[in-house]
Amino acid sequence: MSRIQLSDAEKQILVELYGQTRKTVDDLPYTEEFETLYTNFIARSGRAMTRHDVWRALASQRKASRLVRKER
């Protein structure tokens, strides 16, 4: 399985979009909020990525402590 590399600018877009959601990373999949995040990320970044790839990139940003911590 190949890992998609994001530029620093793309990572920043993902962090900003996540900051606009109300759900935690684990609660996002299969929700309208994730669909909005996904659509906006693809539009702003110009990347062709699957929803799974975007979620994995988001999880990687969480693991790197770049995301705002949200209450469950």
Backbone atoms as SQL, in Angstrom:
CREATE TABLE atoms (id INTEGER PRIMARY KEY, chain TEXT, resi INTEGER, resn TEXT, atom TEXT, x REAL, y REAL, z REAL);
INSERT INTO atoms VALUES
  (1, 'A', 1, 'MET', 'N', 0.853, -1.165, 0.000),
  (2, 'A', 1, 'MET', 'CA', 0.000, 0.000, 0.000),
  (3, 'A', 1, 'MET', 'C', 0.904, 1.235, 0.000),
  (4, 'A', 2, 'SER', 'N', 0.688, 2.089, -0.970),
  (5, 'A', 2, 'SER', 'CA', 1.509, 3.293, -1.036),
  (6, 'A', 2, 'SER', 'C', 0.895, 4.403, -0.182),
  (7, 'A', 3, 'ARG', 'N', 1.766, 5.186, 0.353),
  (8, 'A', 3, 'ARG', 'CA', 1.340, 6.286, 1.222),
  (9, 'A', 3, 'ARG', 'C', 1.375, 7.579, 0.432),
  (10, 'A', 4, 'ILE', 'N', 0.315, 8.346, 0.497),
  (11, 'A', 4, 'ILE', 'CA', 0.248, 9.606, -0.228),
  (12, 'A', 4, 'ILE', 'C', 0.961, 10.687, 0.574),
  (13, 'A', 5, 'GLN', 'N', 1.851, 11.389, -0.103),
  (14, 'A', 5, 'GLN', 'CA', 2.595, 12.475, 0.538),
  (15, 'A', 5, 'GLN', 'C', 1.894, 13.792, 0.249),
  (16, 'A', 6, 'LEU', 'N', 1.635, 14.561, 1.295),
  (17, 'A', 6, 'LEU', 'CA', 1.030, 15.876, 1.139),
  (18, 'A', 6, 'LEU', 'C', 2.091, 16.949, 1.347),
  (19, 'A', 7, 'SER', 'N', 1.944, 18.040, 0.621),
  (20, 'A', 7, 'SER', 'CA', 2.838, 19.181, 0.828),
  (21, 'A', 7, 'SER', 'C', 2.440, 19.868, 2.135),
  (22, 'A', 8, 'ASP', 'N', 3.297, 20.737, 2.626),
  (23, 'A', 8, 'ASP', 'CA', 2.973, 21.482, 3.847),
  (24, 'A', 8, 'ASP', 'C', 1.707, 22.317, 3.657),
  (25, 'A', 9, 'ALA', 'N', 1.541, 22.890, 2.453),
  (26, 'A', 9, 'ALA', 'CA', 0.343, 23.696, 2.172),
  (27, 'A', 9, 'ALA', 'C', -0.915, 22.827, 2.209),
  (28, 'A', 10, 'GLU', 'N', -0.836, 21.627, 1.671),
  (29, 'A', 10, 'GLU', 'CA', -1.981, 20.714, 1.682),
  (30, 'A', 10, 'GLU', 'C', -2.308, 20.267, 3.107),
  (31, 'A', 11, 'LYS', 'N', -1.278, 20.020, 3.889),
  (32, 'A', 11, 'LYS', 'CA', -1.501, 19.652, 5.294),
  (33, 'A', 11, 'LYS', 'C', -2.203, 20.793, 6.028),
  (34, 'A', 12, 'GLN', 'N', -1.789, 22.020, 5.743),
  (35, 'A', 12, 'GLN', 'CA', -2.407, 23.187, 6.385),
  (36, 'A', 12, 'GLN', 'C', -3.871, 23.314, 5.996),
  (37, 'A', 13, 'ILE', 'N', -4.189, 23.060, 4.741),
  (38, 'A', 13, 'ILE', 'CA', -5.586, 23.082, 4.290),
  (39, 'A', 13, 'ILE', 'C', -6.397, 22.067, 5.082),
  (40, 'A', 14, 'LEU', 'N', -5.864, 20.873, 5.230),
  (41, 'A', 14, 'LEU', 'CA', -6.551, 19.814, 5.962),
  (42, 'A', 14, 'LEU', 'C', -6.773, 20.204, 7.420),
  (43, 'A', 15, 'VAL', 'N', -5.769, 20.780, 8.049),
  (44, 'A', 15, 'VAL', 'CA', -5.877, 21.225, 9.440),
  (45, 'A', 15, 'VAL', 'C', -6.949, 22.314, 9.570),
  (46, 'A', 16, 'GLU', 'N', -6.958, 23.266, 8.647),
  (47, 'A', 16, 'GLU', 'CA', -7.958, 24.342, 8.676),
  (48, 'A', 16, 'GLU', 'C', -9.371, 23.791, 8.512),
  (49, 'A', 17, 'LEU', 'N', -9.545, 22.888, 7.565),
  (50, 'A', 17, 'LEU', 'CA', -10.869, 22.320, 7.322),
  (51, 'A', 17, 'LEU', 'C', -11.342, 21.503, 8.519),
  (52, 'A', 18, 'TYR', 'N', -10.425, 20.768, 9.142),
  (53, 'A', 18, 'TYR', 'CA', -10.783, 20.001, 10.327),
  (54, 'A', 18, 'TYR', 'C', -11.225, 20.940, 11.453),
  (55, 'A', 19, 'GLY', 'N', -10.567, 22.066, 11.572),
  (56, 'A', 19, 'GLY', 'CA', -10.923, 23.042, 12.599),
  (57, 'A', 19, 'GLY', 'C', -12.338, 23.569, 12.453),
  (58, 'A', 20, 'GLN', 'N', -12.903, 23.476, 11.265),
  (59, 'A', 20, 'GLN', 'CA', -14.260, 23.939, 11.015),
  (60, 'A', 20, 'GLN', 'C', -15.319, 22.888, 11.328),
  (61, 'A', 21, 'THR', 'N', -14.891, 21.668, 11.639),
  (62, 'A', 21, 'THR', 'CA', -15.851, 20.604, 11.950),
  (63, 'A', 21, 'THR', 'C', -16.113, 20.566, 13.453),
  (64, 'A', 22, 'ARG', 'N', -17.197, 19.905, 13.822),
  (65, 'A', 22, 'ARG', 'CA', -17.533, 19.757, 15.235),
  (66, 'A', 22, 'ARG', 'C', -17.166, 18.374, 15.768),
  (67, 'A', 23, 'LYS', 'N', -16.933, 17.438, 14.880),
  (68, 'A', 23, 'LYS', 'CA', -16.668, 16.055, 15.282),
  (69, 'A', 23, 'LYS', 'C', -15.172, 15.783, 15.404),
  (70, 'A', 24, 'THR', 'N', -14.846, 14.734, 16.171),
  (71, 'A', 24, 'THR', 'CA', -13.461, 14.284, 16.264),
  (72, 'A', 24, 'THR', 'C', -13.122, 13.499, 15.005),
  (73, 'A', 25, 'VAL', 'N', -11.848, 13.242, 14.780),
  (74, 'A', 25, 'VAL', 'CA', -11.409, 12.495, 13.600),
  (75, 'A', 25, 'VAL', 'C', -12.101, 11.132, 13.542),
  (76, 'A', 26, 'ASP', 'N', -12.166, 10.451, 14.672),
  (77, 'A', 26, 'ASP', 'CA', -12.766, 9.116, 14.697),
  (78, 'A', 26, 'ASP', 'C', -14.260, 9.132, 14.411),
  (79, 'A', 27, 'ASP', 'N', -14.922, 10.229, 14.711),
  (80, 'A', 27, 'ASP', 'CA', -16.370, 10.326, 14.491),
  (81, 'A', 27, 'ASP', 'C', -16.736, 10.865, 13.104),
  (82, 'A', 28, 'LEU', 'N', -15.756, 11.314, 12.333),
  (83, 'A', 28, 'LEU', 'CA', -16.041, 11.945, 11.040),
  (84, 'A', 28, 'LEU', 'C', -16.475, 11.001, 9.914),
  (85, 'A', 29, 'PRO', 'N', -15.857, 9.833, 9.745),
  (86, 'A', 29, 'PRO', 'CA', -16.208, 9.024, 8.571),
  (87, 'A', 29, 'PRO', 'C', -17.708, 8.757, 8.460),
  (88, 'A', 30, 'TYR', 'N', -18.171, 8.761, 7.228),
  (89, 'A', 30, 'TYR', 'CA', -19.572, 8.470, 6.887),
  (90, 'A', 30, 'TYR', 'C', -20.541, 9.528, 7.402),
  (91, 'A', 31, 'THR', 'N', -20.072, 10.756, 7.582),
  (92, 'A', 31, 'THR', 'CA', -20.951, 11.848, 8.007),
  (93, 'A', 31, 'THR', 'C', -20.961, 12.930, 6.938),
  (94, 'A', 32, 'GLU', 'N', -21.969, 13.793, 7.010),
  (95, 'A', 32, 'GLU', 'CA', -22.030, 14.929, 6.094),
  (96, 'A', 32, 'GLU', 'C', -20.848, 15.868, 6.323),
  (97, 'A', 33, 'GLU', 'N', -20.413, 15.994, 7.574),
  (98, 'A', 33, 'GLU', 'CA', -19.262, 16.869, 7.863),
  (99, 'A', 33, 'GLU', 'C', -18.015, 16.379, 7.145),
  (100, 'A', 34, 'PHE', 'N', -17.826, 15.064, 7.115),
  (101, 'A', 34, 'PHE', 'CA', -16.659, 14.539, 6.413),
  (102, 'A', 34, 'PHE', 'C', -16.794, 14.770, 4.913),
  (103, 'A', 35, 'GLU', 'N', -17.989, 14.582, 4.376),
  (104, 'A', 35, 'GLU', 'CA', -18.204, 14.819, 2.951),
  (105, 'A', 35, 'GLU', 'C', -17.871, 16.262, 2.589),
  (106, 'A', 36, 'THR', 'N', -18.272, 17.193, 3.446),
  (107, 'A', 36, 'THR', 'CA', -17.962, 18.606, 3.221),
  (108, 'A', 36, 'THR', 'C', -16.459, 18.840, 3.297),
  (109, 'A', 37, 'LEU', 'N', -15.812, 18.286, 4.318),
  (110, 'A', 37, 'LEU', 'CA', -14.359, 18.408, 4.467),
  (111, 'A', 37, 'LEU', 'C', -13.667, 17.837, 3.238),
  (112, 'A', 38, 'TYR', 'N', -14.073, 16.643, 2.823),
  (113, 'A', 38, 'TYR', 'CA', -13.468, 15.976, 1.668),
  (114, 'A', 38, 'TYR', 'C', -13.616, 16.825, 0.402),
  (115, 'A', 39, 'THR', 'N', -14.831, 17.260, 0.129),
  (116, 'A', 39, 'THR', 'CA', -15.102, 18.054, -1.074),
  (117, 'A', 39, 'THR', 'C', -14.294, 19.347, -1.073),
  (118, 'A', 40, 'ASN', 'N', -14.254, 20.020, 0.060),
  (119, 'A', 40, 'ASN', 'CA', -13.496, 21.275, 0.153),
  (120, 'A', 40, 'ASN', 'C', -11.997, 21.032, 0.023),
  (121, 'A', 41, 'PHE', 'N', -11.502, 19.950, 0.597),
  (122, 'A', 41, 'PHE', 'CA', -10.075, 19.650, 0.492),
  (123, 'A', 41, 'PHE', 'C', -9.694, 19.384, -0.963),
  (124, 'A', 42, 'ILE', 'N', -10.482, 18.590, -1.658),
  (125, 'A', 42, 'ILE', 'CA', -10.192, 18.278, -3.061),
  (126, 'A', 42, 'ILE', 'C', -10.233, 19.559, -3.899),
  (127, 'A', 43, 'ALA', 'N', -11.229, 20.394, -3.649),
  (128, 'A', 43, 'ALA', 'CA', -11.359, 21.646, -4.412),
  (129, 'A', 43, 'ALA', 'C', -10.181, 22.584, -4.153),
  (130, 'A', 44, 'ARG', 'N', -9.787, 22.712, -2.903),
  (131, 'A', 44, 'ARG', 'CA', -8.712, 23.658, -2.560),
  (132, 'A', 44, 'ARG', 'C', -7.325, 23.132, -2.898),
  (133, 'A', 45, 'SER', 'N', -7.121, 21.836, -2.764),
  (134, 'A', 45, 'SER', 'CA', -5.789, 21.282, -2.999),
  (135, 'A', 45, 'SER', 'C', -5.547, 20.917, -4.464),
  (136, 'A', 46, 'GLY', 'N', -6.644, 20.605, -5.178),
  (137, 'A', 46, 'GLY', 'CA', -6.495, 20.182, -6.566),
  (138, 'A', 46, 'GLY', 'C', -6.010, 18.752, -6.707),
  (139, 'A', 47, 'ARG', 'N', -5.957, 18.033, -5.598),
  (140, 'A', 47, 'ARG', 'CA', -5.493, 16.638, -5.611),
  (141, 'A', 47, 'ARG', 'C', -6.627, 15.692, -5.964),
  (142, 'A', 48, 'ALA', 'N', -6.286, 14.564, -6.557),
  (143, 'A', 48, 'ALA', 'CA', -7.247, 13.495, -6.824),
  (144, 'A', 48, 'ALA', 'C', -6.988, 12.403, -5.794),
  (145, 'A', 49, 'MET', 'N', -7.745, 12.440, -4.707),
  (146, 'A', 49, 'MET', 'CA', -7.563, 11.469, -3.619),
  (147, 'A', 49, 'MET', 'C', -8.907, 10.841, -3.277),
  (148, 'A', 50, 'THR', 'N', -8.851, 9.625, -2.776),
  (149, 'A', 50, 'THR', 'CA', -10.075, 8.967, -2.333),
  (150, 'A', 50, 'THR', 'C', -10.450, 9.484, -0.952),
  (151, 'A', 51, 'ARG', 'N', -11.671, 9.209, -0.542),
  (152, 'A', 51, 'ARG', 'CA', -12.102, 9.579, 0.807),
  (153, 'A', 51, 'ARG', 'C', -11.228, 8.886, 1.849),
  (154, 'A', 52, 'HIS', 'N', -10.877, 7.640, 1.573),
  (155, 'A', 52, 'HIS', 'CA', -10.016, 6.887, 2.492),
  (156, 'A', 52, 'HIS', 'C', -8.654, 7.571, 2.640),
  (157, 'A', 53, 'ASP', 'N', -8.086, 8.005, 1.529),
  (158, 'A', 53, 'ASP', 'CA', -6.783, 8.680, 1.571),
  (159, 'A', 53, 'ASP', 'C', -6.849, 9.981, 2.366),
  (160, 'A', 54, 'VAL', 'N', -7.930, 10.737, 2.189),
  (161, 'A', 54, 'VAL', 'CA', -8.078, 11.997, 2.928),
  (162, 'A', 54, 'VAL', 'C', -8.239, 11.697, 4.411),
  (163, 'A', 55, 'TRP', 'N', -9.020, 10.684, 4.758),
  (164, 'A', 55, 'TRP', 'CA', -9.186, 10.336, 6.173),
  (165, 'A', 55, 'TRP', 'C', -7.861, 9.891, 6.767),
  (166, 'A', 56, 'ARG', 'N', -7.081, 9.084, 6.039),
  (167, 'A', 56, 'ARG', 'CA', -5.764, 8.652, 6.535),
  (168, 'A', 56, 'ARG', 'C', -4.829, 9.838, 6.718),
  (169, 'A', 57, 'ALA', 'N', -4.882, 10.797, 5.797),
  (170, 'A', 57, 'ALA', 'CA', -4.048, 11.995, 5.921),
  (171, 'A', 57, 'ALA', 'C', -4.464, 12.794, 7.156),
  (172, 'A', 58, 'LEU', 'N', -5.764, 12.852, 7.399),
  (173, 'A', 58, 'LEU', 'CA', -6.278, 13.547, 8.580),
  (174, 'A', 58, 'LEU', 'C', -5.819, 12.832, 9.855),
  (175, 'A', 59, 'ALA', 'N', -5.893, 11.515, 9.853),
  (176, 'A', 59, 'ALA', 'CA', -5.437, 10.733, 11.013),
  (177, 'A', 59, 'ALA', 'C', -3.934, 10.922, 11.239),
  (178, 'A', 60, 'SER', 'N', -3.177, 11.044, 10.165),
  (179, 'A', 60, 'SER', 'CA', -1.730, 11.284, 10.286),
  (180, 'A', 60, 'SER', 'C', -1.453, 12.641, 10.916),
  (181, 'A', 61, 'GLN', 'N', -2.262, 13.638, 10.559),
  (182, 'A', 61, 'GLN', 'CA', -2.097, 14.960, 11.158),
  (183, 'A', 61, 'GLN', 'C', -2.433, 14.926, 12.642),
  (184, 'A', 62, 'ARG', 'N', -3.426, 14.136, 12.995),
  (185, 'A', 62, 'ARG', 'CA', -3.760, 13.982, 14.419),
  (186, 'A', 62, 'ARG', 'C', -2.598, 13.326, 15.161),
  (187, 'A', 63, 'LYS', 'N', -2.042, 12.291, 14.579),
  (188, 'A', 63, 'LYS', 'CA', -0.931, 11.574, 15.205),
  (189, 'A', 63, 'LYS', 'C', 0.285, 12.485, 15.385),
  (190, 'A', 64, 'ALA', 'N', 0.440, 13.434, 14.473),
  (191, 'A', 64, 'ALA', 'CA', 1.556, 14.389, 14.548),
  (192, 'A', 64, 'ALA', 'C', 1.214, 15.586, 15.445),
  (193, 'A', 65, 'SER', 'N', 0.067, 15.525, 16.121),
  (194, 'A', 65, 'SER', 'CA', -0.387, 16.572, 17.055),
  (195, 'A', 65, 'SER', 'C', -0.590, 17.924, 16.381),
  (196, 'A', 66, 'ARG', 'N', -1.060, 17.911, 15.139),
  (197, 'A', 66, 'ARG', 'CA', -1.299, 19.163, 14.422),
  (198, 'A', 66, 'ARG', 'C', -2.764, 19.585, 14.437),
  (199, 'A', 67, 'LEU', 'N', -3.631, 18.743, 14.970),
  (200, 'A', 67, 'LEU', 'CA', -5.061, 19.057, 14.984),
  (201, 'A', 67, 'LEU', 'C', -5.499, 19.555, 16.348),
  (202, 'A', 68, 'VAL', 'N', -6.486, 20.425, 16.333),
  (203, 'A', 68, 'VAL', 'CA', -7.083, 20.934, 17.560),
  (204, 'A', 68, 'VAL', 'C', -7.752, 19.770, 18.273),
  (205, 'A', 69, 'ARG', 'N', -7.537, 19.668, 19.565),
  (206, 'A', 69, 'ARG', 'CA', -8.172, 18.599, 20.325),
  (207, 'A', 69, 'ARG', 'C', -9.630, 18.958, 20.584),
  (208, 'A', 70, 'LYS', 'N', -10.528, 18.036, 20.272),
  (209, 'A', 70, 'LYS', 'CA', -11.960, 18.282, 20.419),
  (210, 'A', 70, 'LYS', 'C', -12.526, 17.367, 21.478),
  (211, 'A', 71, 'GLU', 'N', -13.533, 17.872, 22.181),
  (212, 'A', 71, 'GLU', 'CA', -14.220, 17.082, 23.204),
  (213, 'A', 71, 'GLU', 'C', -15.123, 16.065, 22.522),
  (214, 'A', 72, 'ARG', 'N', -15.209, 14.906, 23.098),
  (215, 'A', 72, 'ARG', 'CA', -16.108, 13.866, 22.569),
  (216, 'A', 72, 'ARG', 'C', -17.494, 14.067, 23.075);
